[in-house]
XYZ file of C-alpha atoms in Angstrom:
377
model
C 0.000 0.000 0.000
C 1.145 3.467 -0.836
C 1.077 6.276 1.719
C 1.523 9.850 0.474
C 2.886 12.753 2.540
C 2.096 16.099 0.913
C 3.720 19.488 1.200
C 1.545 22.017 3.025
C 0.531 24.962 0.854
C -1.489 27.013 3.341
C 0.253 30.295 4.111
C 2.069 30.143 7.441
C 1.795 26.364 7.770
C 5.299 25.158 8.580
C 4.444 21.677 9.812
C 4.608 18.387 7.946
C 2.672 15.161 8.497
C 5.673 12.812 8.766
C 9.156 12.912 10.212
C 12.097 10.758 9.098
C 11.583 8.785 12.323
C 7.932 8.000 11.557
C 8.744 7.208 7.906
C 10.992 4.388 9.144
C 8.193 3.020 11.311
C 5.557 3.416 8.605
C 7.807 1.520 6.205
C 8.244 -1.193 8.821
C 4.453 -1.614 8.821
C 4.708 -2.575 5.155
C 3.702 0.780 3.689
C 5.405 2.294 0.650
C 5.885 5.887 1.790
C 6.122 8.683 -0.780
C 7.000 12.203 0.354
C 6.470 15.223 -1.868
C 9.740 17.091 -2.443
C 10.219 19.940 0.022
C 7.426 18.772 2.335
C 9.617 18.944 5.426
C 11.704 21.996 4.520
C 10.111 24.344 7.083
C 10.552 21.723 9.810
C 14.241 21.155 9.006
C 13.528 17.704 7.513
C 15.446 17.588 4.229
C 14.357 15.311 1.390
C 17.568 13.327 1.869
C 16.580 12.456 5.438
C 13.285 11.049 4.196
C 15.089 9.088 1.478
C 17.498 7.624 4.009
C 14.510 6.632 6.158
C 13.063 4.638 3.253
C 10.731 7.085 1.509
C 10.421 7.785 -2.203
C 10.611 11.485 -3.065
C 7.924 12.683 -5.495
C 8.325 15.799 -7.631
C 4.925 17.324 -6.992
C 1.523 16.510 -5.518
C 0.254 14.644 -8.583
C 3.140 12.177 -8.469
C 2.837 11.763 -4.691
C -0.921 11.138 -4.824
C -0.942 8.821 -7.852
C -2.421 5.489 -6.684
C -2.002 6.469 -2.994
C -4.147 4.367 -0.657
C -3.507 6.617 2.352
C -2.811 10.362 2.462
C -1.389 12.193 5.480
C -1.559 15.981 5.690
C -1.494 18.634 8.372
C -4.277 20.815 6.942
C -7.197 20.082 4.621
C -6.260 19.346 1.007
C -7.030 21.829 -1.753
C -9.680 21.134 -4.396
C -6.872 20.230 -6.797
C -5.380 17.745 -4.318
C -8.781 16.173 -3.674
C -9.180 15.747 -7.415
C -5.880 13.861 -7.568
C -6.876 11.320 -4.894
C -8.156 7.962 -5.986
C -11.605 6.773 -5.001
C -11.503 4.891 -1.720
C -8.316 6.603 -0.507
C -8.017 7.285 3.214
C -7.225 10.874 4.208
C -6.077 11.812 7.730
C -5.486 15.474 8.597
C -6.724 18.404 10.682
C -9.750 19.079 8.490
C -11.662 21.814 10.385
C -15.071 20.501 9.227
C -17.115 22.912 11.376
C -15.876 25.861 9.316
C -15.420 24.061 6.006
C -18.581 22.049 5.412
C -18.456 22.652 1.649
C -15.155 20.780 1.467
C -16.754 17.932 3.391
C -19.101 17.352 0.466
C -16.103 17.351 -1.881
C -14.462 14.499 0.049
C -17.694 12.548 -0.220
C -18.112 13.293 -3.941
C -14.534 12.163 -4.609
C -15.103 8.927 -2.682
C -12.398 9.839 -0.165
C -12.691 8.357 3.335
C -11.752 11.439 5.363
C -10.683 11.366 9.016
C -10.469 14.559 11.111
C -7.627 14.079 13.567
C -8.901 16.906 15.793
C -12.060 14.841 16.435
C -10.048 12.153 18.222
C -12.065 10.913 21.240
C -10.647 11.824 24.648
C -10.221 8.206 25.776
C -7.180 6.522 27.309
C -6.140 4.393 24.333
C -6.355 7.376 21.984
C -4.128 9.687 24.028
C -1.111 9.018 21.825
C -3.188 9.987 18.774
C -4.593 13.219 20.225
C -3.374 16.006 17.953
C -5.192 18.726 19.879
C -3.228 17.835 22.997
C 0.157 17.540 21.286
C -0.234 20.839 19.435
C -1.948 22.745 22.279
C 0.858 21.777 24.621
C 3.344 23.547 22.356
C 0.989 26.496 21.789
C 0.640 27.041 25.539
C 4.410 27.111 25.936
C 4.954 29.409 22.958
C 2.209 31.802 24.120
C 4.200 32.558 27.268
C 7.470 32.900 25.346
C 5.813 35.311 22.894
C 4.310 37.304 25.760
C 7.668 37.486 27.554
C 9.352 38.664 24.343
C 6.789 41.456 23.882
C 6.785 42.427 27.573
C 9.009 45.406 28.368
C 9.844 44.170 31.844
C 11.545 41.088 33.275
C 9.504 38.010 34.221
C 11.249 36.855 37.443
C 12.031 38.782 40.580
C 15.563 40.194 40.376
C 17.441 41.583 43.353
C 20.251 43.883 42.283
C 22.460 46.491 43.903
C 20.422 49.120 42.081
C 17.120 47.827 43.415
C 14.627 44.982 43.266
C 12.567 44.117 40.196
C 9.157 42.686 41.072
C 8.097 39.466 39.308
C 5.538 39.668 36.513
C 1.988 38.554 37.213
C 0.569 36.116 34.657
C -3.120 35.179 34.490
C -4.122 32.108 32.425
C -7.773 31.802 31.410
C -8.785 28.265 30.504
C -6.953 25.330 32.083
C -6.864 22.763 29.316
C -3.669 21.360 27.833
C -2.535 24.763 26.521
C -3.413 26.505 29.774
C -1.573 24.011 31.952
C 1.564 24.305 29.835
C 1.277 28.106 29.947
C 1.087 27.977 33.751
C 4.109 25.670 33.971
C 6.144 27.801 31.548
C 5.308 31.079 33.289
C 6.286 29.546 36.631
C 9.602 28.359 35.188
C 10.256 31.925 34.053
C 9.697 33.147 37.608
C 6.290 34.815 37.281
C 3.515 34.881 39.876
C 0.813 32.813 38.177
C -2.939 32.600 38.626
C -5.525 30.811 36.502
C -9.253 30.345 36.078
C -11.542 27.779 34.498
C -15.233 26.911 34.756
C -14.265 23.319 35.601
C -13.709 23.129 39.353
C -11.718 19.918 38.866
C -8.868 21.971 37.378
C -8.226 23.754 40.705
C -5.994 20.935 41.920
C -4.039 20.900 38.641
C -3.399 24.646 38.811
C -2.240 24.476 42.426
C -0.002 21.468 41.724
C 1.902 23.675 39.248
C 2.293 26.448 41.807
C -0.504 28.665 40.527
C -3.416 30.301 42.363
C -6.932 29.311 41.273
C -9.490 32.071 40.689
C -13.132 30.973 40.487
C -16.548 31.981 41.794
C -18.269 29.691 44.290
C -21.018 27.779 42.482
C -22.821 24.442 42.411
C -22.873 24.652 38.613
C -20.510 22.260 36.851
C -18.513 23.393 33.844
C -17.447 19.890 32.855
C -18.584 18.606 29.461
C -17.969 15.288 27.709
C -14.412 14.427 26.781
C -12.813 16.736 29.327
C -13.970 19.897 27.553
C -15.650 22.865 29.204
C -19.291 23.652 28.555
C -21.000 27.002 28.259
C -22.227 28.264 31.633
C -25.436 30.002 32.702
C -25.820 33.761 32.326
C -25.758 34.208 36.115
C -22.495 32.285 36.415
C -20.914 34.216 33.540
C -21.939 37.533 35.110
C -20.431 36.679 38.503
C -17.290 35.161 36.992
C -16.824 38.237 34.790
C -17.029 40.502 37.844
C -14.393 38.431 39.656
C -12.101 38.359 36.616
C -12.543 42.092 36.026
C -11.249 42.825 39.503
C -8.374 40.335 39.219
C -7.237 41.371 35.746
C -6.442 44.935 36.822
C -3.391 43.669 38.723
C -2.019 41.410 35.952
C 0.875 42.061 33.579
C 0.236 39.222 31.143
C -3.087 37.527 30.352
C -3.243 34.355 28.248
C -6.660 33.143 27.084
C -7.148 29.589 25.824
C -10.894 28.867 26.136
C -12.582 26.988 23.295
C -15.905 25.156 22.965
C -15.875 22.525 20.168
C -17.954 23.534 17.151
C -18.891 26.952 18.572
C -17.371 30.439 18.586
C -14.861 31.040 21.372
C -16.489 32.523 24.500
C -15.737 36.138 25.384
C -13.634 36.195 28.545
C -11.928 39.593 28.427
C -14.182 42.500 27.461
C -13.000 45.829 26.120
C -13.868 47.351 29.512
C -11.517 44.870 31.200
C -8.726 45.706 28.748
C -9.160 49.390 29.609
C -8.452 48.594 33.273
C -5.203 46.704 32.535
C -1.904 48.405 33.225
C -0.194 50.223 30.326
C 2.375 47.914 28.765
C 0.411 44.770 29.678
C 0.197 41.857 27.242
C -2.827 39.777 26.222
C -2.245 36.599 24.197
C -5.455 35.219 22.662
C -4.956 31.584 21.701
C -8.625 31.275 20.710
C -8.380 33.882 17.949
C -8.959 31.301 15.188
C -12.454 30.711 16.604
C -13.263 34.388 17.004
C -11.144 35.043 20.082
C -11.726 35.313 23.829
C -11.348 39.099 23.568
C -13.339 41.197 21.074
C -10.294 43.424 20.495
C -8.142 40.538 19.233
C -7.389 40.555 15.516
C -6.629 37.259 13.820
C -3.052 37.067 12.622
C -2.114 40.469 14.030
C -0.439 42.055 17.033
C -2.197 45.287 17.946
C -2.090 47.834 20.762
C -5.474 48.774 22.234
C -5.870 51.023 25.289
C -2.150 50.650 25.984
C -2.306 46.830 25.976
C -0.497 44.726 23.367
C -2.892 42.057 22.095
C -1.246 39.122 20.334
C -3.565 37.274 17.945
C -1.083 34.936 16.261
C -2.647 32.161 14.194
C -1.369 28.584 14.268
C 0.938 29.156 17.235
C 2.136 25.537 17.387
C 3.566 25.945 13.874
C 5.998 28.528 15.265
C 7.736 25.489 16.744
C 7.707 23.594 13.464
C 10.286 20.910 14.297
C 8.680 19.713 17.519
C 5.119 20.324 16.301
C 5.777 18.217 13.195
C 7.503 15.451 15.144
C 4.609 15.158 17.606
C 1.905 15.392 14.948
C 3.697 12.764 12.857
C 3.697 10.418 15.865
C -0.020 11.055 16.398
C -0.648 9.918 12.811
C 1.673 6.924 13.171
C -0.136 5.814 16.322
C -3.482 6.282 14.556
C -2.635 4.216 11.475
C -0.638 1.418 13.151
C -3.613 -0.556 14.556
C -5.425 -0.163 11.220
C -2.780 -2.124 9.275
C -3.234 -5.905 9.231
C 0.036 -7.507 10.375
C -0.318 -10.430 7.975
C -1.626 -8.865 4.774
C -0.149 -5.344 5.342
C -3.490 -3.995 4.081
C -5.904 -1.575 5.753
C -8.214 -3.396 8.136
C -10.545 -0.842 9.680
C -13.115 -1.741 12.319
C -15.755 0.813 11.368
C -17.543 0.308 14.696
C -14.488 1.238 16.778
C -14.968 4.359 18.906
C -11.824 5.980 17.507
C -13.022 5.444 13.944
C -16.614 6.587 14.510
C -15.289 9.631 16.340
C -12.929 10.774 13.572
C -14.454 9.518 10.309
C -16.216 12.303 8.410
C -16.933 10.688 5.043
C -17.098 7.088 3.874
C -18.196 5.481 0.606
C -19.375 8.775 -0.852
C -21.412 9.822 2.186
C -20.966 12.221 5.117
C -21.165 9.807 8.047
C -20.162 11.775 11.151
C -23.339 12.211 13.249
C -22.605 15.825 14.163
C -22.054 16.828 10.532
C -24.811 14.998 8.687
C -27.846 17.016 7.616
C -29.835 17.668 10.775
C -26.868 16.868 13.052
C -25.977 19.229 15.875
């Protein structure tokens, strides 16, 4: 069976769907791996490294996709790439189906069996396949590094002969994978860290990393299926906003990470709150791709509003292209490995498996994911 690794063509996408390490392991599974020339250039993976790992280098997408049974990408394929895929091919990538439903129909029309890696169920045996976790972990780290680079003061306390520099105060909003890594990174840099989340269960995680937990007292649970947060009642949001508004005035750096699957990002930091922040403060909005947690955030831009620098970088994990690619490539390797029959070396998919039903968008010319079919929520 042939597996194709394509070069990413989306502007700013520096990641690649395979590393030389995973190419070796994919080849060991019995797959004939073909990598499009230059696919790993932005991640410092030269074509020669892929060749040495056992891959064939293709001069272009058409050559790479010709007769490919499996296609790995980072982002959704273009219309041209879909047209080059053979009927019945398996596609695995971050497909963003909520915002790209028209492309979903194109996969179905082309007979492509498309799998959205970001839909991976949050279950124990799928942890090693969870692309949201692997990429969010890096994004949380990089958010703090970017904030520290833009901040015009030092992060840790410094005691010098000329005087003492107070440590920066960092407030993390949303304690998922990205938030936890942001807390840990800010602590390592010597900041005083606090965090908030609607899920009371995250309090212990925040405190275990040395942070202070900020949350209103409530019997209302913010826990949703799969470890995600759910949208809270209007009363809860009003009281939480009042608490945050008071807390945010004293912060130097605010990092927002809150997302609700399939819905616009919730507003956590209003313009009024930004106005109360100290001049020179930094706000990093990691939810900007879904509309942002602050209405002043601008996707793909760094702007100054009311004296506060607001960082709305897109695709933050891709700023760490080597590690982001290596982790994503392992997610794909771990996803495909149990689907390859050890004897025949052919695809052997159990279509009833929870991992498959959770990630499969289209199959045999039909949109099959329950949340994306006509009438699905």
